[in-house]
Amino acid sequence: MAASVPSPSPADKFTFGLWTVGWQARDPFGDATRPALDPVDAVHGLAERGAYGVTFHDDDLIPFGSDEAAREQHIARFRKALDETGLRVPMVTTNLFTHPVFKDGAFTANDRGVRRFALRKVMRNLDLAAELGAHTYVFWGGREGAESDAAKDVRAALDRYREGLDLLASYVQDRGYDIRFAIEPKPNEPRGDILLPTIGHALAFINTLDHADMVGLNPEVGHEQMAGLNFVHGIAQALWHGKLFHIDLNGQRGAKFDQDLVFGHGDLLNAFFLVDLLENGAGGVPAYEGPRHFDYKPARTEDFTGVWESASANMRTYLLLKERAAAFRADPEVVEALAAARVGELAQTTLASGESYADLLADRSAFEEFDVDAAAERGAGFVRLNQLAVEHLLGAR
Amino acid sequence: MAASVPSPSPADKFTFGLWTVGWQARDPFGDATRPALDPVDAVHGLAERGAYGVTFHDDDLIPFGSDEAAREQHIARFRKALDETGLRVPMVTTNLFTHPVFKDGAFTANDRGVRRFALRKVMRNLDLAAELGAHTYVFWGGREGAESDAAKDVRAALDRYREGLDLLASYVQDRGYDIRFAIEPKPNEPRGDILLPTIGHALAFINTLDHADMVGLNPEVGHEQMAGLNFVHGIAQALWHGKLFHIDLNGQRGAKFDQDLVFGHGDLLNAFFLVDLLENGAGGVPAYEGPRHFDYKPARTEDFTGVWESASANMRTYLLLKERAAAFRADPEVVEALAAARVGELAQTTLASGESYADLLADRSAFEEFDVDAAAERGAGFVRLNQLAVEHLLGAR
Amino acid sequence: MAASVPSPSPADKFTFGLWTVGWQARDPFGDATRPALDPVDAVHGLAERGAYGVTFHDDDLIPFGSDEAAREQHIARFRKALDETGLRVPMVTTNLFTHPVFKDGAFTANDRGVRRFALRKVMRNLDLAAELGAHTYVFWGGREGAESDAAKDVRAALDRYREGLDLLASYVQDRGYDIRFAIEPKPNEPRGDILLPTIGHALAFINTLDHADMVGLNPEVGHEQMAGLNFVHGIAQALWHGKLFHIDLNGQRGAKFDQDLVFGHGDLLNAFFLVDLLENGAGGVPAYEGPRHFDYKPARTEDFTGVWESASANMRTYLLLKERAAAFRADPEVVEALAAARVGELAQTTLASGESYADLLADRSAFEEFDVDAAAERGAGFVRLNQLAVEHLLGAR
Amino acid sequence: MAASVPSPSPADKFTFGLWTVGWQARDPFGDATRPALDPVDAVHGLAERGAYGVTFHDDDLIPFGSDEAAREQHIARFRKALDETGLRVPMVTTNLFTHPVFKDGAFTANDRGVRRFALRKVMRNLDLAAELGAHTYVFWGGREGAESDAAKDVRAALDRYREGLDLLASYVQDRGYDIRFAIEPKPNEPRGDILLPTIGHALAFINTLDHADMVGLNPEVGHEQMAGLNFVHGIAQALWHGKLFHIDLNGQRGAKFDQDLVFGHGDLLNAFFLVDLLENGAGGVPAYEGPRHFDYKPARTEDFTGVWESASANMRTYLLLKERAAAFRADPEVVEALAAARVGELAQTTLASGESYADLLADRSAFEEFDVDAAAERGAGFVRLNQLAVEHLLGAR
């Protein structure tokens, strides 16, 4: 049977990092299996496959240590490719992890000189991000962490992290850049433990910033799943705080090294509910309007044919899940099962409108005369609902 | 759209433990949410839903400590239900974990009296298993383990484990029972660490038994996944050793407590490849012919309606995955992709027929003149293959 | 050699839950191995062993469903024991998880009636907490979660969670109780996924509350470690936010079921750094002044002799670690190694006092002339520091 | 206080891989932070610090693709360093993972040409191993695995794995080399799932080999702990099967990427029990006589000073744990507690000498008259024992 898979188009807002299709597949135990991919070729390749945009770390585009002339040339070639293809650059970020100077972190390195260098590296790249029209700037603090609890004063580190972000936010505001920051949490790897390890830790940290309003999150599927956390729950909480500024889609198979698989090649059921939340989470319309950004790595076993097939695979699976989620929500049996499971009832306030705790205390039906056993016996109907989701996911309904 | 889900029938060989639909939903933090389910009702309920058979621990059927008269009555009622429904009892097992006497294990308890008691408990139930026509007897040593490495001499424990199984195997053989043993590994819970924690450890142990031929495995999806292991790989290795005697199907969401979810409600992609291996793994025909046994727990939130829906959900998902796997194997594009990925080439011996290592040493094309770079550059085509599987799983092909 | 282990005294502020020494050792696969422990006996037993206080869930003291007369009698007997022993009740909490009525949660149950009942149950127990002089009231939302992403609207659930805590905080304030709230995060078990799964998620949530100032955290060692997170990092972040209101000490061996081992019987090195942080974290004086609360379970293998030995073991290990940490901090070689590792340098602001980002941009030594290679080559000296900690922990220095 | 840490000497049989102190600290997100270490310098550095021997992969000593002349020169320089220092080469292994040609594995690559090349690479290095006097040859199949279950026929892969080892074993025997093989299991990384993921799986596999007697294991601390398995249990089972041919000591902090920390910098309590088992496990004398091999990575933050300090740290901690374990075993209170916990009783056979199962069946005291309740109530005394271990570990006894 011919595949009934929808084709991606820029309207779907799919974006990819230069470092994804461009990953040379060097891993802790192996050398590169693919040559470097010219960013210009990356742009064209993504555009041909229906992507909306491309993102990058400074060093993806301009090798670390390039002089000003080389820098301008790299940027010019990239801009030309963007112009030719119409690809957008919705997000930019900084590489604060590859060079050995960042081996103990960037904003939170014990070495103050490194911290200052890191801030400058970001500032320079913020200018470029603004120039290219990016509206989101991601901070992944992959080296902000430690292997020994004796070696890092975590509270001082959080002070420095805050100092750095406050300074950079002021810079962006003063320059008038239309850019928001998005922190990307990760529990570990490459450091033994990374600061702001989960969506929650980063959300809490953001609340302490001078310009908290312009700072949100860029959660990544695999990063939360490495800690065994439910990504859908994490995204829901991020949305609840109004902080889902960007999202990194990929796949991971449990608590192990960071796999960066193709989206859907990890926990497929969770991916289904994620797409459902993003696309239908605001009463049937999208709860998130930003780019659907794939931060994955084409497997080390693949050549460039495989690289491009893997890029397309991310988009195809997303679109299929979107279709399945729409059908799930439209199915009258699902609607009925949701009602039976009282899912909507949770949107009702626990106290009635105008009811005070004194009223609640006075309501004998709430406690003294509440039929605990009857309430305890009622089946919740959750398994039926989950099975309906599975059957929709499998395309069987 | 009406669901296009096939209906289970006894020919599908679906079986369930009495302790599954009968689970009262007591958990470490909560009391039972459901009343006891009469085994007779369990038998009828399963039969009505298309199951092939039912399995049990001795204490599921006959409460611990029942006298002989009560015991006979419980068995008689159960037999009657079996006769009325045609349900089979392909497997039986022993409860060596609920009663406090087994708090430090059964065959490997430090207390020798407990070990002797445990052997007797099994022997009595082996007689019943034979009487009911079971051909598989499962050993889940959930209490064989430790929380402190000082408290358990693991090598002595393995000696006692072996002693116990050797004795029981002799007993079965001498009695002429047509029964094989199947060990069910688990890494932890309820003990901090359980002996024979994975498929591999149990396979190795079996090799040391006097009657190794009659002892195989009963692997459970969730148990391997609790250790982050790939269940499909584990089953493949068990098949390779000729030791897949029985299988426990359920769902688990990573390295956490033992969830015993409905089959497919955990790692759905792995479930797909599992069904593919079981059903098509021997050159397109089933690699495993035994019961498809669901060892799951209906969620604690459910009443009996939910219990029975969850029982059906296991079977429906299995059948859907079987259909999807068949379509995957039949798809010419998949056949071509498998060839491109050289999957079949791995079945060719590395040395040619009759070739010796001396011949290999003499073959300059194998080493001195082997084009390492060309081989390194070739793409493996694995991501494409995985994506084809995902799209089949989603019913999109 | 006689043990050189210091003896606990009330000045050490060790506290235990009634449900710890009183745990009857019922687990998902086994029945109770110990009889119930009378709370009065628990109080006396703890006092004799040097504890400072005792804590409880309402139902630990007053069985669910007791009438008013029985309730008063339970409280009176408990008060008498407190008076006789001088034991304090620094913390109280609510059981919102054992009874089947809470099978889908309490404040976030889909069933509104259950939510109202839960609030009333807490209000009643808050009165008792105030009466007994408790200053901390813990909220562990063990049933606030889901197994299926379809069954729980996480954002609505967070709304209801907030509604509940806002209401209860108002109640406490209006009554003039000198009580603060402490949320206890946990990633999973008994629910497949629990809301507010980590320290971070709970901190973020607290920021949204009406009375955020009176709400902090009660983190538990094992709960963070179940998600593979570094507990010391988590506690440091909680302290940084001023939210370490209470702490639950125990042991856990990685990403598995909730073990509630004796403190130090899990990750001992992390326990060392934890005690160091708590005791010496504010420039050599304690960073946390509240109770050192053990929330552990005496192993199911133990009788009451073992129960009490395990209670003492928690305190002995804490005191030993406190001694080791003091010696570590006092060791001149450690002081030197900390300086060499620039640990203190992280407390210096990255920008000089009065320096603006414009100044930083103008500082060529920070970027254009920064000797990246020299900074990259400098060894951090972290492994030496960690080894010094290990050797102090082992009592070898 | 001056450290009372014993100094390592060759009699302690500590060995290190060239790739450990020589690791340049390239990780998935970062470039090398240290220059290459000349193997000659590694040999001298290790010898100066009291090591007994050094081990290597072929490519550690002789860069991949070296011509014959270069090869001989590398070997000659290395031999000279060995002669000068007296360092031994007890173990050698093959690099079948760094070069891209092995991206889909070596013995189990789908590409038959790669498989043949791999066998030749091993054969050449076996000759060198024999020449240098190594008695153990390690096989770590880090690339033998898959990311997609569709891409690897696991049973065919196990056939090829076996074919490869059978051929190589024949080669070793025919040449008369005094070499045994040791398989090193690992669950994942760099592949998504690796074949023979645990000690157990490898033990089971070995049983199927033509020359099973000459094949055993080289288990690594971190590899088992990545799967949440108890390393002490795994080593005990390996010893029980007579298959602990070699051991890799290091540290790991739970289910995450492969950390290769210094020995003791991970789970210290498990490390204590491991040393106790190795050193005292055969009735107070060593259960394992081979090299204590450290397979760790000096943290990426360190320069060469830190590298050498980390190398020494491994040995110091091992020796400290050995002292602590000896004291633990010699402590009369521990001896008494072990007896109370009936640890030795597990060495007694469950059946008396000469007793048959018929005798057991006839023994009414074993079942019909067994006092189940009395046995259930007896406390096991395990927590006390564990606490004694903790206090010895802390040097407090």
PDB file of C-alpha atoms in Angstrom, chain B residues 7-80:
ATOM      1  CA  SER B   7     -11.421  -9.872  17.925  1.00  0.00           C
ATOM      2  CA  PRO B   8      -9.453 -12.319  20.029  1.00  0.00           C
ATOM      3  CA  SER B   9     -10.269 -15.998  19.908  1.00  0.00           C
ATOM      4  CA  PRO B  10      -8.795 -19.028  21.672  1.00  0.00           C
ATOM      5  CA  ALA B  11      -6.728 -19.718  18.562  1.00  0.00           C
ATOM      6  CA  ASP B  12      -4.703 -16.641  19.450  1.00  0.00           C
ATOM      7  CA  LYS B  13      -3.577 -18.423  22.632  1.00  0.00           C
ATOM      8  CA  PHE B  14      -4.066 -15.469  24.932  1.00  0.00           C
ATOM      9  CA  THR B  15      -3.780 -16.340  28.605  1.00  0.00           C
ATOM     10  CA  PHE B  16      -4.056 -14.373  31.834  1.00  0.00           C
ATOM     11  CA  GLY B  17      -3.101 -14.959  35.436  1.00  0.00           C
ATOM     12  CA  LEU B  18      -5.870 -15.118  38.016  1.00  0.00           C
ATOM     13  CA  TRP B  19      -3.839 -12.464  39.837  1.00  0.00           C
ATOM     14  CA  THR B  20      -4.174 -10.021  36.943  1.00  0.00           C
ATOM     15  CA  VAL B  21      -7.890  -9.416  36.568  1.00  0.00           C
ATOM     16  CA  GLY B  22      -8.137 -10.442  40.208  1.00  0.00           C
ATOM     17  CA  TRP B  23      -5.669  -7.851  41.494  1.00  0.00           C
ATOM     18  CA  GLN B  24      -7.328  -5.896  44.256  1.00  0.00           C
ATOM     19  CA  ALA B  25      -5.095  -2.893  43.670  1.00  0.00           C
ATOM     20  CA  ARG B  26      -3.322  -2.727  46.980  1.00  0.00           C
ATOM     21  CA  ASP B  27      -0.091  -0.796  46.472  1.00  0.00           C
ATOM     22  CA  PRO B  28       2.727   0.350  48.766  1.00  0.00           C
ATOM     23  CA  PHE B  29       0.835   3.531  49.576  1.00  0.00           C
ATOM     24  CA  GLY B  30      -2.762   2.444  49.303  1.00  0.00           C
ATOM     25  CA  ASP B  31      -5.419  -0.019  50.304  1.00  0.00           C
ATOM     26  CA  ALA B  32      -7.378  -2.235  47.949  1.00  0.00           C
ATOM     27  CA  THR B  33      -9.769  -0.425  45.635  1.00  0.00           C
ATOM     28  CA  ARG B  34     -11.558  -3.527  44.414  1.00  0.00           C
ATOM     29  CA  PRO B  35     -13.095  -6.523  46.151  1.00  0.00           C
ATOM     30  CA  ALA B  36     -11.720  -9.999  45.603  1.00  0.00           C
ATOM     31  CA  LEU B  37     -12.663 -11.601  42.291  1.00  0.00           C
ATOM     32  CA  ASP B  38     -13.857 -15.173  42.573  1.00  0.00           C
ATOM     33  CA  PRO B  39     -11.561 -17.336  40.407  1.00  0.00           C
ATOM     34  CA  VAL B  40     -14.678 -18.856  38.901  1.00  0.00           C
ATOM     35  CA  ASP B  41     -15.807 -15.432  37.754  1.00  0.00           C
ATOM     36  CA  ALA B  42     -12.336 -14.735  36.421  1.00  0.00           C
ATOM     37  CA  VAL B  43     -12.478 -17.885  34.323  1.00  0.00           C
ATOM     38  CA  HIS B  44     -15.863 -17.017  32.902  1.00  0.00           C
ATOM     39  CA  GLY B  45     -14.917 -13.402  32.280  1.00  0.00           C
ATOM     40  CA  LEU B  46     -11.767 -14.348  30.425  1.00  0.00           C
ATOM     41  CA  ALA B  47     -13.494 -16.992  28.368  1.00  0.00           C
ATOM     42  CA  GLU B  48     -16.199 -14.581  27.305  1.00  0.00           C
ATOM     43  CA  ARG B  49     -13.547 -12.191  26.020  1.00  0.00           C
ATOM     44  CA  GLY B  50     -11.802 -14.744  23.861  1.00  0.00           C
ATOM     45  CA  ALA B  51      -8.964 -15.920  26.058  1.00  0.00           C
ATOM     46  CA  TYR B  52      -7.454 -19.343  25.591  1.00  0.00           C
ATOM     47  CA  GLY B  53      -6.361 -20.038  29.103  1.00  0.00           C
ATOM     48  CA  VAL B  54      -5.826 -19.027  32.681  1.00  0.00           C
ATOM     49  CA  THR B  55      -2.850 -19.395  34.985  1.00  0.00           C
ATOM     50  CA  PHE B  56      -2.412 -19.060  38.728  1.00  0.00           C
ATOM     51  CA  HIS B  57      -0.249 -19.147  41.827  1.00  0.00           C
ATOM     52  CA  ASP B  58      -1.346 -21.776  44.332  1.00  0.00           C
ATOM     53  CA  ASP B  59      -2.521 -19.074  46.744  1.00  0.00           C
ATOM     54  CA  ASP B  60      -4.598 -17.333  44.061  1.00  0.00           C
ATOM     55  CA  LEU B  61      -6.817 -20.371  43.975  1.00  0.00           C
ATOM     56  CA  ILE B  62      -6.418 -21.791  47.448  1.00  0.00           C
ATOM     57  CA  PRO B  63      -5.815 -19.259  50.200  1.00  0.00           C
ATOM     58  CA  PHE B  64      -2.585 -19.873  52.129  1.00  0.00           C
ATOM     59  CA  GLY B  65      -3.258 -22.125  55.071  1.00  0.00           C
ATOM     60  CA  SER B  66      -6.479 -23.669  53.765  1.00  0.00           C
ATOM     61  CA  ASP B  67      -7.140 -27.136  55.084  1.00  0.00           C
ATOM     62  CA  GLU B  68      -7.385 -30.124  52.785  1.00  0.00           C
ATOM     63  CA  ALA B  69     -11.181 -30.021  52.505  1.00  0.00           C
ATOM     64  CA  ALA B  70     -11.242 -26.333  51.602  1.00  0.00           C
ATOM     65  CA  ARG B  71      -8.431 -26.926  49.155  1.00  0.00           C
ATOM     66  CA  GLU B  72     -10.336 -29.648  47.343  1.00  0.00           C
ATOM     67  CA  GLN B  73     -13.425 -27.516  47.172  1.00  0.00           C
ATOM     68  CA  HIS B  74     -11.556 -24.573  45.662  1.00  0.00           C
ATOM     69  CA  ILE B  75     -10.029 -26.852  43.064  1.00  0.00           C
ATOM     70  CA  ALA B  76     -13.333 -28.493  42.248  1.00  0.00           C
ATOM     71  CA  ARG B  77     -15.099 -25.190  41.657  1.00  0.00           C
ATOM     72  CA  PHE B  78     -12.248 -24.024  39.472  1.00  0.00           C
ATOM     73  CA  ARG B  79     -12.216 -27.250  37.448  1.00  0.00           C
ATOM     74  CA  LYS B  80     -15.918 -26.908  36.890  1.00  0.00           C
TER      75      LYS B  80
END
